Short mmCIF file of C-alpha atoms in Angstrom, two decimals:
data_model
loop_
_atom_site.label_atom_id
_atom_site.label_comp_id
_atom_site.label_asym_id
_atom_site.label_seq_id
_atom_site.Cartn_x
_atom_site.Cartn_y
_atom_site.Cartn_z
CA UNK A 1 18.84 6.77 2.30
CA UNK A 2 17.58 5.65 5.92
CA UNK A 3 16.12 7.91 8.17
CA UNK A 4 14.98 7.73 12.05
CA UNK A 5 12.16 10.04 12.49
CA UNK A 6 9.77 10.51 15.64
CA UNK A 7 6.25 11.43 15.83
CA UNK A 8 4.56 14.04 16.22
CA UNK A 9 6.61 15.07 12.64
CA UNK A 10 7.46 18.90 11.46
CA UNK A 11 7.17 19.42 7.69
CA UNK A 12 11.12 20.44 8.42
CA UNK A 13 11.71 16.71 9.40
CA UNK A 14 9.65 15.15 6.78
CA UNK A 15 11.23 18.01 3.67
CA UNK A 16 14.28 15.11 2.76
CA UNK A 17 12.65 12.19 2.65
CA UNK A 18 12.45 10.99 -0.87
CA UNK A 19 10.65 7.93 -2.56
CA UNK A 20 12.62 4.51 -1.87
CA UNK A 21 14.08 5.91 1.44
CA UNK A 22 13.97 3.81 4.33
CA UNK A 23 12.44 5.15 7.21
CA UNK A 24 12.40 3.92 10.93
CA UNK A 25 9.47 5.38 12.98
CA UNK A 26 9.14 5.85 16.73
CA UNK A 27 6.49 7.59 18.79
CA UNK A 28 2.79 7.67 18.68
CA UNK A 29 1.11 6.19 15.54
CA UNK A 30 -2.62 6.00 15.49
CA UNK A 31 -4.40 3.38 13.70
CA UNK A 32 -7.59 4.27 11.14
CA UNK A 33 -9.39 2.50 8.72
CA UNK A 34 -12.70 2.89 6.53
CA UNK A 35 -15.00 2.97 8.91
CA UNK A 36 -12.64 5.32 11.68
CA UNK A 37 -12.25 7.87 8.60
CA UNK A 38 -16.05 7.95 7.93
CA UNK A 39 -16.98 9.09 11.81
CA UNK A 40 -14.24 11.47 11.83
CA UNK A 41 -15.42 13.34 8.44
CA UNK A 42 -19.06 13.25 10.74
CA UNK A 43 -17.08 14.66 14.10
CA UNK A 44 -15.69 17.54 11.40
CA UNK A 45 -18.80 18.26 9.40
CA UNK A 46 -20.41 18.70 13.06
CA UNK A 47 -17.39 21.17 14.67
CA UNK A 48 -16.02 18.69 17.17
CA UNK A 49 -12.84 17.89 17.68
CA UNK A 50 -10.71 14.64 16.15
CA UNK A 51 -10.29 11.77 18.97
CA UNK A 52 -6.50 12.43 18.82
CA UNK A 53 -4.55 15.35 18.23
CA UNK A 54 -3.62 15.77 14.40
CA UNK A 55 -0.79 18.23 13.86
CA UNK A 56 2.05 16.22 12.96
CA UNK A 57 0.49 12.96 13.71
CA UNK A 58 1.23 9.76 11.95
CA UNK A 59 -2.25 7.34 10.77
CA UNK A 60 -1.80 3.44 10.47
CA UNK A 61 -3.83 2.27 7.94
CA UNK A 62 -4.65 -1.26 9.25
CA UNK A 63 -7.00 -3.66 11.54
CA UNK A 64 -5.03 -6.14 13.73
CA UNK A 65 -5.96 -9.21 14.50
CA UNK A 66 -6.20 -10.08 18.30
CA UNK A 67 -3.74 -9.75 20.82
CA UNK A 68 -3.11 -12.96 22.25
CA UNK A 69 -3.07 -13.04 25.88
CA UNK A 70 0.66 -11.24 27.38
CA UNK A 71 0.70 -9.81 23.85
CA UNK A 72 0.76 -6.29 22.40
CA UNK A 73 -0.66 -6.86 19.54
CA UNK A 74 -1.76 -9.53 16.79
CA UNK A 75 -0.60 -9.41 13.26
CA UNK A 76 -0.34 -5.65 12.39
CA UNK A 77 0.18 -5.19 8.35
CA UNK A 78 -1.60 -2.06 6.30
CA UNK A 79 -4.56 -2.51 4.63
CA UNK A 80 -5.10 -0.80 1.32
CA UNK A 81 -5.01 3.13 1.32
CA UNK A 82 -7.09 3.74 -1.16
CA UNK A 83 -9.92 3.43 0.28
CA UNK A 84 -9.08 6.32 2.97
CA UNK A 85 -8.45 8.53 -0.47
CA UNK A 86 -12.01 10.48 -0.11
CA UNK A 87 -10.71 11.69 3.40
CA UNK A 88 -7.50 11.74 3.59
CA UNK A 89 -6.80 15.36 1.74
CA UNK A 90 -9.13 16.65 4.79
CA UNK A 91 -6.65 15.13 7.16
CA UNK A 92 -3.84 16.30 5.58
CA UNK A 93 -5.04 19.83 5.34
CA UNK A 94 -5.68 19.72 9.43
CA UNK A 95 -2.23 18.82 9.47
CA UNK A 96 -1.61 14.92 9.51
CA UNK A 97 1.85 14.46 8.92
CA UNK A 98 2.09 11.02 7.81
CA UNK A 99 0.11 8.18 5.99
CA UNK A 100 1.33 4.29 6.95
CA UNK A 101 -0.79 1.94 3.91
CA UNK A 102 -0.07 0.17 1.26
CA UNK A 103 -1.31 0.32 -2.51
CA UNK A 104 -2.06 3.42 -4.99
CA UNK A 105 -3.19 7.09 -3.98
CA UNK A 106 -5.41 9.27 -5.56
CA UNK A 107 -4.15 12.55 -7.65
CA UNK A 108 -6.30 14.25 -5.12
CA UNK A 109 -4.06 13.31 -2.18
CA UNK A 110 -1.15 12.95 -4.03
CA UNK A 111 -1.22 16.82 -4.33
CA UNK A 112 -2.44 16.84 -1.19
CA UNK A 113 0.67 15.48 0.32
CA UNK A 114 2.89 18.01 -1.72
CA UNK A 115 0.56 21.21 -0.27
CA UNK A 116 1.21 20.20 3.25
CA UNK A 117 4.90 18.85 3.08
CA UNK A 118 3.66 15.40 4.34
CA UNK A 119 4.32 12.18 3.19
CA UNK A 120 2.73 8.56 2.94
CA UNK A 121 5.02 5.87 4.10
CA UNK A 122 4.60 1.93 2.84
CA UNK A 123 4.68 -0.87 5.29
CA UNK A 124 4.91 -4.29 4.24
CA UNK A 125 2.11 -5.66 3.22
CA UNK A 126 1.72 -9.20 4.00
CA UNK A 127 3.94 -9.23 6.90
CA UNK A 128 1.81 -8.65 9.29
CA UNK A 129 3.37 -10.96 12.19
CA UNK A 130 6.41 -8.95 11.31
CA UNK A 131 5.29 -5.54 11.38
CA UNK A 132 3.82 -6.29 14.93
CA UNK A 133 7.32 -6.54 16.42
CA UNK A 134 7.65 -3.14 16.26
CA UNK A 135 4.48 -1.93 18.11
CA UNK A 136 5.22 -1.59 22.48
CA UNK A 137 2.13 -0.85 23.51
CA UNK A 138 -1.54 -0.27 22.04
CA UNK A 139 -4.31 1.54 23.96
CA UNK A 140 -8.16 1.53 22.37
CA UNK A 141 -8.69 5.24 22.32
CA UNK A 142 -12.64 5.37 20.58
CA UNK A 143 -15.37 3.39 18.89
CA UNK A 144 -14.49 -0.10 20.52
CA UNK A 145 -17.80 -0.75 18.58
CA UNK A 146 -15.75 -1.06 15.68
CA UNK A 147 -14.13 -4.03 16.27
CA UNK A 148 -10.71 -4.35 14.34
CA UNK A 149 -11.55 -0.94 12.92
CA UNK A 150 -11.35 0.96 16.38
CA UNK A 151 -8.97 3.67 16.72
CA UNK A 152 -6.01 2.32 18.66
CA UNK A 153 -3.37 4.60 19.70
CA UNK A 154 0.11 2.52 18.83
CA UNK A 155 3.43 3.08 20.69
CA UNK A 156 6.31 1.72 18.13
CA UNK A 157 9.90 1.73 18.42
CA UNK A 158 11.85 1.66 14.92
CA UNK A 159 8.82 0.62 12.71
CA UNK A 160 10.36 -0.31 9.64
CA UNK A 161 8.46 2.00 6.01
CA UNK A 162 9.57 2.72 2.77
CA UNK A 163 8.46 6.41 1.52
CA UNK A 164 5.90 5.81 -1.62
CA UNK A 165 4.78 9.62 -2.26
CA UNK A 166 7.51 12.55 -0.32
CA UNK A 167 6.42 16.16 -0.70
CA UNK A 168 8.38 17.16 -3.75
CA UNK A 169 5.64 14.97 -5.81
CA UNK A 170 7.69 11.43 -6.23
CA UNK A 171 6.05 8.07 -6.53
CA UNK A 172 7.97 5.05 -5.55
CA UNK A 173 5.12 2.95 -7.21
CA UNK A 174 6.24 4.90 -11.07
CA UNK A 175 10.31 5.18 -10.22
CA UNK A 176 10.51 1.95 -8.75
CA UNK A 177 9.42 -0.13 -11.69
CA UNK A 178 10.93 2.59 -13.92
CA UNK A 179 14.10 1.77 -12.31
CA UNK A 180 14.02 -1.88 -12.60
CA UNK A 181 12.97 -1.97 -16.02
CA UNK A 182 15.77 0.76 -17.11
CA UNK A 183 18.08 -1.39 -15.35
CA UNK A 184 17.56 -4.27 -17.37
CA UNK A 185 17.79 -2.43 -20.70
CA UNK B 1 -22.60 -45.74 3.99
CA UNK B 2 -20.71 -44.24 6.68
CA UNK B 3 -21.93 -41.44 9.19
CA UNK B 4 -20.10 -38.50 9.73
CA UNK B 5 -20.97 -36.17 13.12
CA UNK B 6 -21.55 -32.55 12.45
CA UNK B 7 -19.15 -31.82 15.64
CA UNK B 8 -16.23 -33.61 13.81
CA UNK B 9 -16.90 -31.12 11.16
CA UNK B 10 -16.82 -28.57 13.59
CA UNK B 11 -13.79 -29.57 14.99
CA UNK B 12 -11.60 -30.11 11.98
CA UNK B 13 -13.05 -26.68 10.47
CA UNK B 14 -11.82 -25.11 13.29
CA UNK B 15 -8.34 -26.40 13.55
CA UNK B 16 -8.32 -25.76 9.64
CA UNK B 17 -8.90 -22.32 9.94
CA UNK B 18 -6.04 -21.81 12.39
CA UNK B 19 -3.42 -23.99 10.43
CA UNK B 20 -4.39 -21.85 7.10
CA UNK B 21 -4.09 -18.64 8.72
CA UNK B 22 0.00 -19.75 10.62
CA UNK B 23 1.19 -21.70 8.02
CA UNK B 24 1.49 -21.13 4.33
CA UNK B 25 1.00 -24.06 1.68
CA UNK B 26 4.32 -25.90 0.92
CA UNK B 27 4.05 -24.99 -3.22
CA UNK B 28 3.61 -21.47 -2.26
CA UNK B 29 6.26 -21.25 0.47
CA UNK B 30 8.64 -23.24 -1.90
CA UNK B 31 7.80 -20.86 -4.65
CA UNK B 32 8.54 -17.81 -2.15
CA UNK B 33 11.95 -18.86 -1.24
CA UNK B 34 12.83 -19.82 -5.15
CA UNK B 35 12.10 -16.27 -5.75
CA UNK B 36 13.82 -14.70 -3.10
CA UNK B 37 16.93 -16.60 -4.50
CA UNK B 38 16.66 -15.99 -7.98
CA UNK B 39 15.36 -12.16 -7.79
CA UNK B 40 18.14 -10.13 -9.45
CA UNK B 41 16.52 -6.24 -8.64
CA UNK B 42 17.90 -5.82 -4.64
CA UNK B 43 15.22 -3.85 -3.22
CA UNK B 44 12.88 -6.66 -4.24
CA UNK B 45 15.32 -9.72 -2.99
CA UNK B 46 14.87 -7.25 0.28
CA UNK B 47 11.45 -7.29 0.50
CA UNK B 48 11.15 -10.83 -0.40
CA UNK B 49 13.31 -12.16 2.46
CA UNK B 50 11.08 -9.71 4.43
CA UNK B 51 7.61 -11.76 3.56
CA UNK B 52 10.33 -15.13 4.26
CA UNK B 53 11.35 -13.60 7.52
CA UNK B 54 7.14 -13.03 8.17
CA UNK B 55 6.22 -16.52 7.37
CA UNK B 56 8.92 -18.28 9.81
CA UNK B 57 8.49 -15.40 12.67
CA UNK B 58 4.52 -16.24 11.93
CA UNK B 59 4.73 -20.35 12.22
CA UNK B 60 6.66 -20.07 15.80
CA UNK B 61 4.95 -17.06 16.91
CA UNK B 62 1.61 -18.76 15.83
CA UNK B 63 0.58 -15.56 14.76
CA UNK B 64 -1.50 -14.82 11.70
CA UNK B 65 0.88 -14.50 8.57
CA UNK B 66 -1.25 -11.61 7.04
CA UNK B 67 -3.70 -9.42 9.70
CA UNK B 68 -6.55 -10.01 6.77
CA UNK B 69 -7.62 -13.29 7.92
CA UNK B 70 -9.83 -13.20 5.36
CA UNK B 71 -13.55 -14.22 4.37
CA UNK B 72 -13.43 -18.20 5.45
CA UNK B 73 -13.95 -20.24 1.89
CA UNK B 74 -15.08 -23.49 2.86
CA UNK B 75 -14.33 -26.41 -0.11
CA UNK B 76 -16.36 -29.46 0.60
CA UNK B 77 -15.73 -32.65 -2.09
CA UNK B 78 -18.70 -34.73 0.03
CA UNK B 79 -18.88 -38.51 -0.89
CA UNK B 80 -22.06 -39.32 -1.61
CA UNK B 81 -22.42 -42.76 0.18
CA UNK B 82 -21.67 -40.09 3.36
CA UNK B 83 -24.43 -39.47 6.05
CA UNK B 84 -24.10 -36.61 7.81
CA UNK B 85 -25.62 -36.57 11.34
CA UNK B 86 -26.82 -33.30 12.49
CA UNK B 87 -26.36 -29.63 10.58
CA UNK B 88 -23.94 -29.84 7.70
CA UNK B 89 -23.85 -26.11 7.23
CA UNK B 90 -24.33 -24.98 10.70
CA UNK B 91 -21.66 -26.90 11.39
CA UNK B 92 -18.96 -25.27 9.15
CA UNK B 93 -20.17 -22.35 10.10
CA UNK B 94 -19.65 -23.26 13.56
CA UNK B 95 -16.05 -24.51 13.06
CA UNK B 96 -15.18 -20.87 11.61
CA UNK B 97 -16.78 -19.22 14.48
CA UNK B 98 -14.64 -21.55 17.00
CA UNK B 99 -11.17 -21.29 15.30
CA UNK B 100 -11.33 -17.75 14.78
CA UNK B 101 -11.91 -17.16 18.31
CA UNK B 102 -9.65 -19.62 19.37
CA UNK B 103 -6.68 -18.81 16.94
CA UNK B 104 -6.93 -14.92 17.59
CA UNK B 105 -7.75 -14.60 14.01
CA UNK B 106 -9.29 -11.45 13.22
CA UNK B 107 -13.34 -10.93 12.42
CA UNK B 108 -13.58 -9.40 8.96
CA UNK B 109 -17.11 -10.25 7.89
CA UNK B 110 -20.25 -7.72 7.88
CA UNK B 111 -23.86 -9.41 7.74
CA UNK B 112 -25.13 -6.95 5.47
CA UNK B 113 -23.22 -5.22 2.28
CA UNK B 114 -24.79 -1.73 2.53
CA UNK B 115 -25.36 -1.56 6.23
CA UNK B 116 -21.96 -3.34 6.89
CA UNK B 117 -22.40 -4.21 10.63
CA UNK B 118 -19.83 -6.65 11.92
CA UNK B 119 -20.99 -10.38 13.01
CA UNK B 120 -18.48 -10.64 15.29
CA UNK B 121 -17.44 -14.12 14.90
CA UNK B 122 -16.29 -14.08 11.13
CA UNK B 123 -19.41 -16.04 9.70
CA UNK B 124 -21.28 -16.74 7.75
CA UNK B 125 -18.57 -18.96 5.35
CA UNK B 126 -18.73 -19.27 1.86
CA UNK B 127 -19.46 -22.74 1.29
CA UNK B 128 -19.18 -24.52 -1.65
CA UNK B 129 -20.14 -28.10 -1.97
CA UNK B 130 -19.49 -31.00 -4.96
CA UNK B 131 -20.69 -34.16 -4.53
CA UNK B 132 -18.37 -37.06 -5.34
CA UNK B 133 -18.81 -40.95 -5.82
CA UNK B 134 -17.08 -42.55 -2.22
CA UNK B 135 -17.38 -42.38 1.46
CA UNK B 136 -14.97 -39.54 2.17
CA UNK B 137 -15.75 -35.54 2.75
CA UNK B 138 -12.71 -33.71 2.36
CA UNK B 139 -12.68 -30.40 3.34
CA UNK B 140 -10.18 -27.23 2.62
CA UNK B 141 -10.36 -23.72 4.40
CA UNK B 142 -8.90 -21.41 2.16
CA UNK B 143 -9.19 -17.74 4.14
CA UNK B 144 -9.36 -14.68 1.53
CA UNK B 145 -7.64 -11.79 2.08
CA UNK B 146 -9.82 -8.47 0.21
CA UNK B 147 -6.52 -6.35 -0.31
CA UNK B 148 -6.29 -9.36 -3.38
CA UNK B 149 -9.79 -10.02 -3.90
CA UNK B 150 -10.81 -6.41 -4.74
CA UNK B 151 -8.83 -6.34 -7.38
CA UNK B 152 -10.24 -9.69 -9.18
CA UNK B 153 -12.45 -9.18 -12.32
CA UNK B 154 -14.69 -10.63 -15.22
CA UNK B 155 -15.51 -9.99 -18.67
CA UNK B 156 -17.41 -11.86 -21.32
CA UNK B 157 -14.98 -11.54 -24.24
CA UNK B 158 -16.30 -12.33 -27.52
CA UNK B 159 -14.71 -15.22 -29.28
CA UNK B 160 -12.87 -13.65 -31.72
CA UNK B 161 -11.18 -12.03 -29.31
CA UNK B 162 -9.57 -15.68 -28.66
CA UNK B 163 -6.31 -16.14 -26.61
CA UNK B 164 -5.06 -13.16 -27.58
CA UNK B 165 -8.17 -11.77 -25.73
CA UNK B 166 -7.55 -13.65 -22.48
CA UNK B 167 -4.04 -12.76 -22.44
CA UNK B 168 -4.58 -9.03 -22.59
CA UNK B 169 -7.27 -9.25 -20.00
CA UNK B 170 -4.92 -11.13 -17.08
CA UNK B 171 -2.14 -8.31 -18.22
CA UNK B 172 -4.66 -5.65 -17.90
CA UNK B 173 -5.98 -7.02 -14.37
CA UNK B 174 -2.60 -7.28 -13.17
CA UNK B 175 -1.65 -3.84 -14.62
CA UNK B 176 -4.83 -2.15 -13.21
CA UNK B 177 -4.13 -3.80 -9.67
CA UNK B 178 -0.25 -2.86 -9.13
CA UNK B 179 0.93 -2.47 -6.06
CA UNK B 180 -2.50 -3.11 -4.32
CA UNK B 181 -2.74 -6.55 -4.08
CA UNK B 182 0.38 -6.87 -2.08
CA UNK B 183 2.51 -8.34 -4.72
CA UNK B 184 3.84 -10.78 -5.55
CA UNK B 185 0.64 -12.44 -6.11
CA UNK B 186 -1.05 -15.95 -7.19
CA UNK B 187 -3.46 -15.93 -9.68
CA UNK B 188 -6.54 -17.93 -10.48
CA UNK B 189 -7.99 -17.32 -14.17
CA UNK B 190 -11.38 -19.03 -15.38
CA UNK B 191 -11.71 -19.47 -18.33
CA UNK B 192 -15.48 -20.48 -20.29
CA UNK B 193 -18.75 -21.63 -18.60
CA UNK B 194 -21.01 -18.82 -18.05
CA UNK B 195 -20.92 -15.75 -15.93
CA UNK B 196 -21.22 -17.15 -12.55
CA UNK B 197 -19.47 -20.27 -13.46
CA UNK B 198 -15.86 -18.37 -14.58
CA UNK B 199 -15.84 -16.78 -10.86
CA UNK B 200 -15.74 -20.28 -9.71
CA UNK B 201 -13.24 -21.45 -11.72
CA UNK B 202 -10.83 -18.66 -10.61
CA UNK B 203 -11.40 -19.39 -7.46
CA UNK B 204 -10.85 -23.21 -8.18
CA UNK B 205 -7.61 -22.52 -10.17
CA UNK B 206 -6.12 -20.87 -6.56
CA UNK B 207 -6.83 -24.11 -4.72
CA UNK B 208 -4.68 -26.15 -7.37
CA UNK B 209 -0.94 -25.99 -5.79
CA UNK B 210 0.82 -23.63 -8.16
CA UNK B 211 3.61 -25.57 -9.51
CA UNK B 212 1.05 -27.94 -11.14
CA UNK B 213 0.46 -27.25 -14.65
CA UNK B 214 -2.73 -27.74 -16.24
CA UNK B 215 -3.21 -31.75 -17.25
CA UNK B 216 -3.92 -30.30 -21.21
CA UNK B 217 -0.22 -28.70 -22.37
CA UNK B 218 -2.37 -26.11 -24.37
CA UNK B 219 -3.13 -24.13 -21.20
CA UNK B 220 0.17 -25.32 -19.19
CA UNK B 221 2.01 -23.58 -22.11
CA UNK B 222 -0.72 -20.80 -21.56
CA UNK B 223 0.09 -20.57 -18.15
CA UNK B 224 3.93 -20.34 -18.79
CA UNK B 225 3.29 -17.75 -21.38
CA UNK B 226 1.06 -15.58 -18.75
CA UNK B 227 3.49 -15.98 -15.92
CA UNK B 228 6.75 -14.65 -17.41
CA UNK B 229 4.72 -11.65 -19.16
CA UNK B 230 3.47 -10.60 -15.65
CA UNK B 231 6.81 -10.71 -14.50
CA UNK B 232 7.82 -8.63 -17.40
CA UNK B 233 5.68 -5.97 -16.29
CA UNK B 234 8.37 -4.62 -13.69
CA UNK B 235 5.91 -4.04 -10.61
CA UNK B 236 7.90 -6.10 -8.33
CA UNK B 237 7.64 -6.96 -4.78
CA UNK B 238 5.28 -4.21 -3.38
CA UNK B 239 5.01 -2.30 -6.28
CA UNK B 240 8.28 -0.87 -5.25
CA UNK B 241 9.73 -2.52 -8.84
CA UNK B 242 11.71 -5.55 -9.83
CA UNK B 243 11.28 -9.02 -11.25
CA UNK B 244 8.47 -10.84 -9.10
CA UNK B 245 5.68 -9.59 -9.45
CA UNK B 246 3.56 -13.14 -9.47
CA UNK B 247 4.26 -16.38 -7.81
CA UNK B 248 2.50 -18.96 -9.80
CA UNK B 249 -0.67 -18.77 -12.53
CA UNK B 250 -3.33 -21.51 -12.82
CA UNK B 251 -5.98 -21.85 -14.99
CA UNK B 252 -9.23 -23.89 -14.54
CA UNK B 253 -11.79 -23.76 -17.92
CA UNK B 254 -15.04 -25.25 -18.83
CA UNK B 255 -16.99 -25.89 -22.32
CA UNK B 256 -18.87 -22.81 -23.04
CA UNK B 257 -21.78 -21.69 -25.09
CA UNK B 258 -21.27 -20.74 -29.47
CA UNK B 259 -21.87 -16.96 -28.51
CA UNK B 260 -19.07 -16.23 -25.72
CA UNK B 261 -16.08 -16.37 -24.31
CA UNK B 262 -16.12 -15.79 -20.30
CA UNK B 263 -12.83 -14.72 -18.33
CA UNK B 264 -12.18 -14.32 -15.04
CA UNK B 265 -9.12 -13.46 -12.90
CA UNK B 266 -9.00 -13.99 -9.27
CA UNK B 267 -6.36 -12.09 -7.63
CA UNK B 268 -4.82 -13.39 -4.50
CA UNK B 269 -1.07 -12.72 -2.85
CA UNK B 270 1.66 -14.31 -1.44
CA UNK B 271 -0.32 -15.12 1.45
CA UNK B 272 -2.86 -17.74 -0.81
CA UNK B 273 -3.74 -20.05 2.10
CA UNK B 274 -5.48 -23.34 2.28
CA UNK B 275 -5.48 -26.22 4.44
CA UNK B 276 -7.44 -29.97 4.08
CA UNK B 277 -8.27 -32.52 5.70
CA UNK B 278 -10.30 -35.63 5.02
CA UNK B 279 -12.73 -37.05 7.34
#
């Protein structure tokens, strides 16, 4: 199935989506990485509030490369989720919607993801120059200090994902294999 | 004995750096669009042509193929009748810092491991140097990606465990890694030497253009053997399933001691860059 969804998401919107579906995002998507997650597990531990607002929001797992100059953005692929595993179930809980990465999840957020109706979306990884033709406009929202690892608040139009873990507890990374394999005999 | 300036260095470095990053080998983009062809599973042919579509929109756009422009491994095969004027390092190192700036290439590299603050410039390269009879220094930039290289590992088998051993291993590696190197991927397996040597040898084995086969037909046959198992395993493009999960295998080896047999696998992807030039 193929799906157009906009951000921010409602569990309601997000409720069909099943592993394998194609999904086309638009809206605001805002990009987090290692070091983005660490500092806002510190902002939570000390009572302030997240840089952006989370309820329904969508988080980009990746760290472009430069814009060239009249650009949006540089090459824009996901880096590998499992390193935001330790804080992601936080996120979730405060009501992130959506997870853009690539690569395994924890069991941790995997249930995590079921308890809040969310979901975690693949892009491709790899194809970053193509991924960037999606993205209209990026804005540095905090810790610039960061470097490629700054939060950047991303304005995309029909961003192309594949659903990897929906909220009924299915795992394109076991059915899709499963699938191929069965289909072969 | 000829002289070589540490600014040429520099400047082919440089322009290295920003032709490895655009442009993918020719054995690994000819082994991409094989692939696409011959992959029966259709989500997979999809995301295939996807990764073709990214390497041609990536060439004109002269954007990076992959955003991980990856740690800057710096091959030098230095002629020994060479003199270098000036900083030999210093000036590979300088040749990173200038194309990376200059291509738009993204700065991955922290000076420190535990207190991980970014040098801004993507140096310090790894730099690996072999001396060789002649007056040439060639030199290949091959940029590493980490999505790949976290998932590389070593063991010291023991020699009973024999091929069987090795084979298991790779399978395991590839198993363990599965949709988190961005498959499909190119792999580089050591094989012998010693503990620090096998890690080179992986490494090595991903600069040899993957549809070379290893000159002894003992390992080719081992590499065949390796390569169709992988794609047996039903990972796929992405992890999302099908018949591709790896690209090409190579295996480098070395005599080793009585007492051990060292393995390593280096894990790369589709995007296994590398660019040389001879000066």
């Amino acid at each position: 199935m193929q799906y157009h969804l906009t951000t921010p998401a409602t569990r309601e919107a997000l409720a069909p989506l099943r592993a394998g579906d194609t999904v086309f995002l638009s809206g605001v998507v805002y990009t987090a990485r290692d070091a983005a997650h660490k500092r806002m597990m510190e902002l939570l531990d000390a009572g302030k509030p997240l840089p952006f607002p989370v309820e329904g929001c969508a988080i980009y797992y990746v760290g472009p490369t430069p814009e060239r100059p009249g650009a949006v953005i540089g090459s824009a692929g996901p880096t590998t989720s499992g390193r935001m595993d330790a804080y992601a179930p936080r996120l979730l809980d405060l009501g992130e919607a959506i997870m853009i990465g690539k690569g395994k999840r924890s069991q941790e957020v995997k249930e995590a993801v079921v308890r809040n109706g969310a979901v975690y979306l693949g892009a491709v990884g790899g194809a970053g120059a193509l991924m960037a033709k999606s993205v209209k406009s990026l804005e540095i929202i905090c810790w610039e200090d960061l470097g490629c690892e700054a939060v950047r608040r991303l304005v995309v139009e029909d961003f192309p994902l594949t659903v990897i873990l929906d909220s009924q507890g299915g795992d394109l990374y076991l059915s899709g294999p499963q699938a191929y394999l069965s289909s072969r005999g | 004995m000829k002289t070589i300036f540490a600014a040429a260095i520099t400047e082919t470095v440089a322009q290295l750096c920003i032709q490895a990053n655009t442009h993918l080998p020719p054995d690994i983009a000819a082994a991409l669009d094989r692939r696409r062809r011959e992959e029966p599973w259709p989500l997979a042919q999809k995301t295939l042509d996807l990764l073709w579509d990214n390497m041609e929109l990536a060439g004109e756009a002269r954007l990076p193929i992959c955003q991980d422009t990856g740690m800057a491994c710096v091959f030098v095969e230095l002629g020994q009748d060479v003199h270098i004027e000036g900083d030999f390092e210093e000036a590979i190192h300088a040749g990173v810092r200038a194309g990376y700036e200059q291509g738009y290439l993204r700065k991955s590299i922290v000076s420190d491991p535990l207190r991980r603050v970014n040098t801004g410039d993507n140096t310090p390269a790894s730099i690996t140097v072999h001396l060789v009879p002649g007056d040439a220094c060639t030199i290949t930039v091959a940029p590493k990606g980490f999505g790949s290289e976290n998932m590389s590992r070593l063991a010291m088998l023991k020699p009973s465990d024999g091929a069987e051993g090795v084979k298991a291993f790779v399978l395991e590696t590839v198993r363990l890694a599965g949709p988190n190197p961005c498959p499909p991927i190119v792999l580089g397996v050591g094989i012998g030497g010693s503990f620090d040597k096998v890690a080179y040898l992986a490494k090595k084995a991903l600069l040899r253009p993957i549809d070379q086969r290893h000159s002894d037909p003992y390992y080719a046959a081992l590499e065949q053997e390796l390569l169709r198992s992988i794609n047996e395993t039903g990972i796929g493009p992405q992890g999302f399933g099908g018949e591709t999960t790896c690209l090409g295998l190579s295996i480098e080896t070395a005599p080793t001691h009585v007492a051990g047999l060292p393995v390593a696998v280096n894990v790369s992807c589709h995007v296994t860059r590398r660019a040389t030039a001879r000066l």
